[in-house]
């Protein structure tokens, strides 16, 4: 449900942003973005619940330290406070590597990685493929249209893949990622490379690429959730 909501947002938001930036300018889009983030922050402040927080590695609190307040003590407290993020990061990274090595399914983590890394490269290429020399309005409109096609692919992909997967059978989740998602993503990229001059082809093959990527990201995440111990 969360992924479907994100995809619908991507379809409508990208299309509206593309035409809005074309007619009102990019500055107006940034203003709308700021306002919506501010509204989201306000909504998040009203969230309540007993969230599960890992208290095993809490940041040292100088207020709770009852030792005498000396210069040496202040220097020690400052050092521990500054070094805590680095030490925490190194500790968690080491535990992650050790867990991936011993869990038996560590390589499956890279299924999701292949689906998420690709978005960074694709974003740069989308700007290049939609650029129209000397016409910023048309460029904005084309970019909005391409992003909407990406959202459409992201929305349809998991729905179609759901007919061949079962969360209680993890092998189906892995199979749809490897046998369907990766080949579909590859076909989408091949199509974009073959006909880079056709804007319509870029839209259609971008949707196909997003179709495969959404299947990969969604099902690889479900796969890891099923395999990883809840605690």
C-alpha positions as YAML, in Angstrom:
chain: A
units: angstrom
residues:
- id: 1
  name: UNK
  ca: [0.00, 0.00, 0.00]
- id: 2
  name: UNK
  ca: [2.82, 2.37, 0.87]
- id: 3
  name: UNK
  ca: [4.55, 1.73, -2.46]
- id: 4
  name: UNK
  ca: [1.29, 2.18, -4.39]
- id: 5
  name: UNK
  ca: [0.67, 5.50, -2.64]
- id: 6
  name: UNK
  ca: [4.20, 6.61, -3.51]
- id: 7
  name: UNK
  ca: [3.67, 5.62, -7.16]
- id: 8
  name: UNK
  ca: [0.38, 7.51, -7.42]
- id: 9
  name: UNK
  ca: [2.08, 10.54, -5.88]
- id: 10
  name: UNK
  ca: [4.87, 10.21, -8.44]
- id: 11
  name: UNK
  ca: [2.41, 10.09, -11.36]
- id: 12
  name: UNK
  ca: [0.30, 13.07, -10.34]
- id: 13
  name: UNK
  ca: [3.05, 15.12, -8.71]
- id: 14
  name: UNK
  ca: [5.48, 14.79, -11.59]
- id: 15
  name: UNK
  ca: [2.89, 15.73, -14.19]
- id: 16
  name: UNK
  ca: [1.70, 18.75, -12.21]
- id: 17
  name: UNK
  ca: [5.28, 19.82, -11.46]
- id: 18
  name: UNK
  ca: [6.29, 19.55, -15.11]
- id: 19
  name: UNK
  ca: [3.53, 21.84, -16.37]
- id: 20
  name: UNK
  ca: [3.70, 24.15, -13.33]
- id: 21
  name: UNK
  ca: [7.40, 24.78, -13.79]
- id: 22
  name: UNK
  ca: [6.79, 25.42, -17.48]
- id: 23
  name: UNK
  ca: [4.17, 28.11, -16.90]
- id: 24
  name: UNK
  ca: [5.05, 29.55, -13.48]
- id: 25
  name: UNK
  ca: [8.78, 28.90, -13.26]
- id: 26
  name: UNK
  ca: [10.96, 26.56, -11.25]
- id: 27
  name: UNK
  ca: [10.89, 28.90, -8.24]
- id: 28
  name: UNK
  ca: [7.18, 28.29, -7.72]
- id: 29
  name: UNK
  ca: [7.77, 24.52, -7.64]
- id: 30
  name: UNK
  ca: [10.43, 24.92, -4.96]
- id: 31
  name: UNK
  ca: [8.01, 27.05, -2.94]
- id: 32
  name: UNK
  ca: [5.30, 24.38, -3.15]
- id: 33
  name: UNK
  ca: [7.88, 21.74, -2.19]
- id: 34
  name: UNK
  ca: [8.88, 23.72, 0.91]
- id: 35
  name: UNK
  ca: [5.27, 24.20, 1.99]
- id: 36
  name: UNK
  ca: [4.40, 20.51, 1.57]
- id: 37
  name: UNK
  ca: [7.46, 19.44, 3.56]
- id: 38
  name: UNK
  ca: [6.47, 21.87, 6.30]
- id: 39
  name: UNK
  ca: [2.97, 20.39, 6.39]
- id: 40
  name: UNK
  ca: [4.43, 16.88, 6.54]
- id: 41
  name: UNK
  ca: [6.62, 17.90, 9.47]
- id: 42
  name: UNK
  ca: [3.59, 19.22, 11.35]
- id: 43
  name: UNK
  ca: [1.67, 15.99, 10.72]
- id: 44
  name: UNK
  ca: [4.62, 13.91, 11.93]
- id: 45
  name: UNK
  ca: [4.64, 15.84, 15.19]
- id: 46
  name: UNK
  ca: [1.18, 14.48, 16.00]
- id: 47
  name: UNK
  ca: [2.15, 10.83, 15.52]
- id: 48
  name: UNK
  ca: [1.84, 8.83, 18.71]
- id: 49
  name: UNK
  ca: [2.76, 5.30, 19.67]
- id: 50
  name: UNK
  ca: [5.17, 3.10, 21.54]
- id: 51
  name: UNK
  ca: [7.91, 2.81, 18.95]
- id: 52
  name: UNK
  ca: [10.59, 0.15, 19.29]
- id: 53
  name: UNK
  ca: [13.86, 2.00, 19.72]
- id: 54
  name: UNK
  ca: [17.17, 0.26, 20.18]
- id: 55
  name: UNK
  ca: [18.51, 1.54, 23.50]
- id: 56
  name: UNK
  ca: [21.60, -0.62, 23.35]
- id: 57
  name: UNK
  ca: [23.81, 2.16, 21.97]
- id: 58
  name: UNK
  ca: [22.50, 5.37, 23.48]
- id: 59
  name: UNK
  ca: [24.46, 8.56, 23.02]
- id: 60
  name: UNK
  ca: [26.32, 9.60, 26.21]
- id: 61
  name: UNK
  ca: [24.37, 12.27, 28.05]
- id: 62
  name: UNK
  ca: [26.56, 14.86, 29.77]
- id: 63
  name: UNK
  ca: [23.63, 15.92, 32.00]
- id: 64
  name: UNK
  ca: [23.39, 12.48, 33.55]
- id: 65
  name: UNK
  ca: [27.10, 12.35, 34.26]
- id: 66
  name: UNK
  ca: [27.53, 12.95, 38.00]
- id: 67
  name: UNK
  ca: [31.32, 13.20, 38.05]
- id: 68
  name: UNK
  ca: [32.93, 16.44, 39.33]
- id: 69
  name: UNK
  ca: [32.86, 19.30, 36.84]
- id: 70
  name: UNK
  ca: [36.52, 19.82, 36.00]
- id: 71
  name: UNK
  ca: [38.35, 20.90, 32.86]
- id: 72
  name: UNK
  ca: [39.47, 17.32, 32.31]
- id: 73
  name: UNK
  ca: [35.91, 16.14, 32.74]
- id: 74
  name: UNK
  ca: [34.61, 18.69, 30.21]
- id: 75
  name: UNK
  ca: [37.25, 17.67, 27.66]
- id: 76
  name: UNK
  ca: [36.43, 14.00, 28.18]
- id: 77
  name: UNK
  ca: [32.70, 14.64, 27.80]
- id: 78
  name: UNK
  ca: [33.24, 16.70, 24.65]
- id: 79
  name: UNK
  ca: [35.44, 13.99, 23.13]
- id: 80
  name: UNK
  ca: [32.95, 11.22, 23.90]
- id: 81
  name: UNK
  ca: [30.09, 13.28, 22.49]
- id: 82
  name: UNK
  ca: [31.95, 14.09, 19.26]
- id: 83
  name: UNK
  ca: [33.31, 10.59, 18.70]
- id: 84
  name: UNK
  ca: [30.08, 8.76, 19.52]
- id: 85
  name: UNK
  ca: [28.59, 9.01, 15.97]
- id: 86
  name: UNK
  ca: [31.79, 7.64, 14.42]
- id: 87
  name: UNK
  ca: [32.07, 4.82, 16.96]
- id: 88
  name: UNK
  ca: [28.39, 3.97, 16.58]
- id: 89
  name: UNK
  ca: [28.65, 3.90, 12.78]
- id: 90
  name: UNK
  ca: [31.72, 1.65, 12.84]
- id: 91
  name: UNK
  ca: [30.11, -0.70, 15.35]
- id: 92
  name: UNK
  ca: [26.87, -1.02, 13.38]
- id: 93
  name: UNK
  ca: [28.74, -1.47, 10.09]
- id: 94
  name: UNK
  ca: [30.85, -4.25, 11.57]
- id: 95
  name: UNK
  ca: [27.75, -5.98, 12.95]
- id: 96
  name: UNK
  ca: [26.03, -5.67, 9.56]
- id: 97
  name: UNK
  ca: [28.96, -7.25, 7.70]
- id: 98
  name: UNK
  ca: [29.20, -10.04, 10.26]
- id: 99
  name: UNK
  ca: [25.46, -10.68, 10.03]
- id: 100
  name: UNK
  ca: [25.41, -10.74, 6.21]
- id: 101
  name: UNK
  ca: [28.35, -13.15, 6.21]
- id: 102
  name: UNK
  ca: [26.73, -15.59, 8.65]
- id: 103
  name: UNK
  ca: [23.00, -15.33, 7.85]
- id: 104
  name: UNK
  ca: [23.11, -17.43, 4.66]
- id: 105
  name: UNK
  ca: [21.28, -14.96, 2.42]
- id: 106
  name: UNK
  ca: [23.63, -11.98, 2.49]
- id: 107
  name: UNK
  ca: [23.94, -11.77, -1.31]
- id: 108
  name: UNK
  ca: [20.18, -11.29, -1.64]
- id: 109
  name: UNK
  ca: [20.61, -7.85, -0.08]
- id: 110
  name: UNK
  ca: [22.16, -6.72, -3.36]
- id: 111
  name: UNK
  ca: [18.90, -7.46, -5.19]
- id: 112
  name: UNK
  ca: [17.39, -4.36, -3.69]
- id: 113
  name: UNK
  ca: [20.65, -2.47, -4.12]
- id: 114
  name: UNK
  ca: [20.60, -3.02, -7.89]
- id: 115
  name: UNK
  ca: [17.09, -1.61, -8.01]
- id: 116
  name: UNK
  ca: [17.80, 1.52, -5.98]
- id: 117
  name: UNK
  ca: [21.22, 2.51, -7.35]
- id: 118
  name: UNK
  ca: [19.81, 2.66, -10.85]
- id: 119
  name: UNK
  ca: [17.52, 5.58, -9.97]
- id: 120
  name: UNK
  ca: [20.45, 7.94, -9.48]
- id: 121
  name: UNK
  ca: [21.83, 7.30, -12.96]
- id: 122
  name: UNK
  ca: [18.36, 7.35, -14.50]
- id: 123
  name: UNK
  ca: [17.59, 10.76, -13.05]
- id: 124
  name: UNK
  ca: [20.57, 12.32, -14.82]
- id: 125
  name: UNK
  ca: [19.68, 10.63, -18.11]
- id: 126
  name: UNK
  ca: [16.04, 11.75, -17.85]
- id: 127
  name: UNK
  ca: [17.18, 15.37, -17.74]
- id: 128
  name: UNK
  ca: [19.42, 14.81, -20.77]
- id: 129
  name: UNK
  ca: [16.75, 13.02, -22.84]
- id: 130
  name: UNK
  ca: [14.06, 15.62, -22.13]
- id: 131
  name: UNK
  ca: [16.20, 18.69, -22.79]
- id: 132
  name: UNK
  ca: [15.05, 20.97, -25.62]
- id: 133
  name: UNK
  ca: [17.61, 23.56, -26.71]
- id: 134
  name: UNK
  ca: [16.42, 27.08, -26.07]
- id: 135
  name: UNK
  ca: [12.98, 26.05, -24.75]
- id: 136
  name: UNK
  ca: [12.86, 25.69, -20.98]
- id: 137
  name: UNK
  ca: [9.06, 25.42, -21.01]
- id: 138
  name: UNK
  ca: [9.06, 22.38, -23.29]
- id: 139
  name: UNK
  ca: [11.92, 20.83, -21.31]
- id: 140
  name: UNK
  ca: [9.95, 21.11, -18.06]
- id: 141
  name: UNK
  ca: [6.83, 19.65, -19.65]
- id: 142
  name: UNK
  ca: [8.74, 16.71, -21.14]
- id: 143
  name: UNK
  ca: [10.51, 15.99, -17.86]
- id: 144
  name: UNK
  ca: [7.18, 15.97, -16.02]
- id: 145
  name: UNK
  ca: [5.70, 13.58, -18.59]
- id: 146
  name: UNK
  ca: [8.66, 11.18, -18.31]
- id: 147
  name: UNK
  ca: [8.45, 11.19, -14.51]
- id: 148
  name: UNK
  ca: [4.74, 10.42, -14.75]
- id: 149
  name: UNK
  ca: [5.48, 7.43, -16.99]
- id: 150
  name: UNK
  ca: [7.98, 6.27, -14.38]
- id: 151
  name: UNK
  ca: [5.31, 6.55, -11.71]
- id: 152
  name: UNK
  ca: [2.91, 4.56, -13.87]
- id: 153
  name: UNK
  ca: [5.44, 1.76, -14.25]
- id: 154
  name: UNK
  ca: [6.12, 1.77, -10.50]
- id: 155
  name: UNK
  ca: [2.40, 1.50, -9.80]
- id: 156
  name: UNK
  ca: [1.60, -1.32, -12.22]
- id: 157
  name: UNK
  ca: [4.72, -3.47, -11.64]
- id: 158
  name: UNK
  ca: [4.05, -4.78, -8.12]
- id: 159
  name: UNK
  ca: [0.35, -5.29, -8.89]
- id: 160
  name: UNK
  ca: [1.12, -7.54, -11.86]
- id: 161
  name: UNK
  ca: [3.89, -9.41, -10.02]
- id: 162
  name: UNK
  ca: [1.53, -10.09, -7.13]
- id: 163
  name: UNK
  ca: [-0.24, -12.74, -9.23]
- id: 164
  name: UNK
  ca: [2.95, -14.87, -9.31]
- id: 165
  name: UNK
  ca: [4.24, -14.31, -5.78]
- id: 166
  name: UNK
  ca: [3.36, -15.56, -2.32]
- id: 167
  name: UNK
  ca: [4.88, -13.92, 0.75]
- id: 168
  name: UNK
  ca: [4.73, -17.25, 2.57]
- id: 169
  name: UNK
  ca: [6.94, -18.82, -0.12]
- id: 170
  name: UNK
  ca: [10.12, -16.77, -0.28]
- id: 171
  name: UNK
  ca: [11.33, -18.67, -3.34]
- id: 172
  name: UNK
  ca: [8.59, -16.97, -5.40]
- id: 173
  name: UNK
  ca: [9.79, -13.54, -4.27]
- id: 174
  name: UNK
  ca: [13.36, -14.31, -5.26]
- id: 175
  name: UNK
  ca: [12.26, -15.89, -8.54]
- id: 176
  name: UNK
  ca: [10.21, -12.90, -9.69]
- id: 177
  name: UNK
  ca: [13.15, -10.57, -8.94]
- id: 178
  name: UNK
  ca: [15.68, -12.59, -10.92]
- id: 179
  name: UNK
  ca: [13.55, -14.05, -13.73]
- id: 180
  name: UNK
  ca: [11.23, -11.10, -14.37]
- id: 181
  name: UNK
  ca: [12.40, -7.82, -12.82]
- id: 182
  name: UNK
  ca: [16.03, -7.82, -13.94]
- id: 183
  name: UNK
  ca: [15.28, -8.84, -17.58]
- id: 184
  name: UNK
  ca: [12.49, -6.25, -17.83]
- id: 185
  name: UNK
  ca: [14.77, -3.52, -16.50]
- id: 186
  name: UNK
  ca: [17.41, -4.55, -19.02]
- id: 187
  name: UNK
  ca: [14.92, -4.40, -21.89]
- id: 188
  name: UNK
  ca: [13.87, -0.93, -20.80]
- id: 189
  name: UNK
  ca: [17.45, 0.34, -20.88]
- id: 190
  name: UNK
  ca: [18.13, -1.32, -24.23]
- id: 191
  name: UNK
  ca: [15.08, 0.37, -25.72]
- id: 192
  name: UNK
  ca: [16.15, 3.79, -24.46]
- id: 193
  name: UNK
  ca: [19.66, 3.30, -25.89]
- id: 194
  name: UNK
  ca: [18.40, 2.12, -29.29]
- id: 195
  name: UNK
  ca: [16.00, 5.02, -29.87]
- id: 196
  name: UNK
  ca: [17.32, 7.95, -27.78]
- id: 197
  name: UNK
  ca: [16.04, 10.53, -30.26]
- id: 198
  name: UNK
  ca: [12.38, 9.55, -29.91]
- id: 199
  name: UNK
  ca: [10.70, 11.17, -26.92]
- id: 200
  name: UNK
  ca: [7.74, 8.78, -27.11]
- id: 201
  name: UNK
  ca: [10.09, 5.80, -27.03]
- id: 202
  name: UNK
  ca: [11.92, 7.27, -24.02]
- id: 203
  name: UNK
  ca: [8.57, 7.56, -22.19]
- id: 204
  name: UNK
  ca: [7.46, 4.01, -22.99]
- id: 205
  name: UNK
  ca: [10.78, 2.35, -22.24]
- id: 206
  name: UNK
  ca: [11.18, 4.42, -19.06]
- id: 207
  name: UNK
  ca: [7.83, 3.05, -17.90]
- id: 208
  name: UNK
  ca: [9.02, -0.46, -18.76]
- id: 209
  name: UNK
  ca: [12.24, 0.09, -16.81]
- id: 210
  name: UNK
  ca: [10.30, 1.40, -13.81]
- id: 211
  name: UNK
  ca: [7.93, -1.56, -14.14]
- id: 212
  name: UNK
  ca: [10.83, -3.96, -13.60]
- id: 213
  name: UNK
  ca: [12.57, -1.83, -10.98]
- id: 214
  name: UNK
  ca: [9.44, -1.57, -8.85]
- id: 215
  name: UNK
  ca: [9.00, -5.35, -8.93]
- id: 216
  name: UNK
  ca: [12.63, -5.77, -7.88]
- id: 217
  name: UNK
  ca: [12.56, -3.20, -5.07]
- id: 218
  name: UNK
  ca: [9.19, -4.28, -3.62]
- id: 219
  name: UNK
  ca: [9.72, -8.03, -3.70]
- id: 220
  name: UNK
  ca: [13.36, -7.93, -2.60]
- id: 221
  name: UNK
  ca: [12.26, -5.90, 0.41]
- id: 222
  name: UNK
  ca: [9.53, -8.43, 1.21]
- id: 223
  name: UNK
  ca: [12.08, -11.21, 0.76]
- id: 224
  name: UNK
  ca: [14.45, -9.67, 3.29]
- id: 225
  name: UNK
  ca: [11.62, -9.01, 5.74]
- id: 226
  name: UNK
  ca: [10.66, -12.67, 5.61]
- id: 227
  name: UNK
  ca: [14.22, -13.90, 6.07]
- id: 228
  name: UNK
  ca: [15.49, -11.48, 8.70]
- id: 229
  name: UNK
  ca: [14.63, -12.28, 12.29]
- id: 230
  name: UNK
  ca: [12.04, -9.83, 13.65]
- id: 231
  name: UNK
  ca: [14.19, -9.00, 16.63]
...
